[in-house]
Amino acid sequence: MAAADMGRRRQIRTYETVALYRSFSVYSHHQAAHTWLPSDNCGTIYKKTVLILGTGDIGSSLAHRLKAFDTSIIGFRRHPNHRALPDFDEVIGSDQLDLKLKTADIV
């Protein structure tokens, strides 16, 4: 895959995360109807706990971008090792996944 395509995928994943959490689809409907109504379920990802399934190129890039929102980042790898990964506060394996799924705000 070309580097430009990977860069676009990383940006899209970041946008999708923010868009889903901020309910952008609600605002899109409001815009189409030419109305401005605040959404009750609009949240922020600031200071949330994010669980990223995969710590490869895309997961690492997403972690880096979400750190700008002062999030706590947990990365999941099938075979975690004990070396630290930049932008991940914690890296877990399968044995901890169920517990972390319950405590994460965003997966």
C-alpha positions as a printed Julia matrix, in Angstrom:
107×3 Matrix{Float64}:
   0.0     0.0    0.0
   1.36    3.42  -0.91
   2.44    5.77   1.87
  -0.11    8.37   0.75
  -2.91    5.82   1.1
  -1.75    4.9    4.61
  -1.68    8.57   5.58
  -5.24    9.03   4.34
  -6.42    5.94   6.21
  -4.89    7.25   9.43
  -6.61   10.6    9.01
  -9.92    8.92   8.21
  -9.73    6.74  11.34
  -9.12    9.83  13.49
 -12.0    11.69  11.86
 -14.33    8.68  12.22
 -13.54    8.39  15.93
 -14.3    12.05  16.59
 -17.32   12.06  14.25
 -18.95    9.07  15.93
 -18.39   10.37  19.42
 -19.56   13.88  18.59
 -22.65   12.62  16.66
 -21.72   14.38  13.43
 -24.56   12.55  11.65
 -27.09   14.46  13.77
 -25.56   17.76  12.71
 -25.53   16.63   9.09
 -29.31   16.1    9.24
 -29.75   19.51  10.86
 -27.65   21.11   8.16
 -29.7    19.47   5.4
 -32.89   20.77   7.07
 -31.36   24.26   7.44
 -31.79   24.18  11.21
 -29.4    24.49  14.11
 -30.34   22.36  17.08
 -27.86   21.33  19.74
 -27.53   17.6   20.26
 -28.06   16.19  23.74
 -25.85   13.19  23.1
 -22.87   15.15  21.81
 -19.83   14.25  23.84
 -16.17   15.0   23.86
 -13.24   12.63  23.72
 -11.2    14.91  25.98
  -9.78   12.95  28.95
 -11.52    9.7   27.87
 -10.04    6.21  27.91
  -9.56    4.84  24.4
  -8.93    1.16  23.64
  -7.32    0.65  20.25
  -7.48   -2.86  18.83
  -4.13   -3.17  17.11
  -0.88   -1.32  17.69
   0.46   -1.39  14.13
   0.85    1.59  11.82
  -2.8     2.65  11.82
  -3.4     2.01  15.53
  -0.18    3.82  16.49
  -1.04    6.77  14.29
  -4.53    6.95  15.78
  -3.05    6.83  19.3
  -0.69    9.68  18.41
  -3.52   11.86  17.11
  -5.88   11.11  20.0
  -3.18   12.03  22.54
  -3.84   15.65  21.52
  -7.17   15.28  23.34
  -5.41   14.26  26.57
  -6.82   10.76  26.32
  -5.61    7.63  28.06
  -4.66    5.16  25.34
  -4.75    1.38  25.82
  -3.45   -0.72  22.96
  -4.38   -4.35  22.34
  -1.98   -6.83  20.77
  -2.47  -10.56  20.5
   1.09  -11.09  21.65
   2.15   -8.1   23.75
   5.76   -7.73  24.71
   7.05   -5.63  27.56
   8.55   -2.81  25.54
   6.76    0.51  25.71
   5.11    1.89  22.6
   5.02    5.65  22.02
   1.6     7.26  22.68
   0.19    4.13  24.37
  -0.26    4.37  28.13
  -0.71    0.62  28.35
  -0.49   -2.36  25.99
  -2.53   -5.45  26.84
  -3.03   -8.95  25.52
  -6.02  -11.27  25.24
  -5.97  -12.07  28.94
  -6.95   -8.48  29.85
  -9.18   -7.6   26.9
 -12.56   -8.35  28.54
 -11.75   -6.2   31.55
 -10.47   -3.26  29.5
 -13.47   -3.41  27.15
 -15.68   -2.75  30.18
 -13.67    0.26  31.33
 -12.93    1.94  27.98
 -15.02    4.92  26.93
 -14.17    4.46  23.26
 -13.15    1.28  21.42
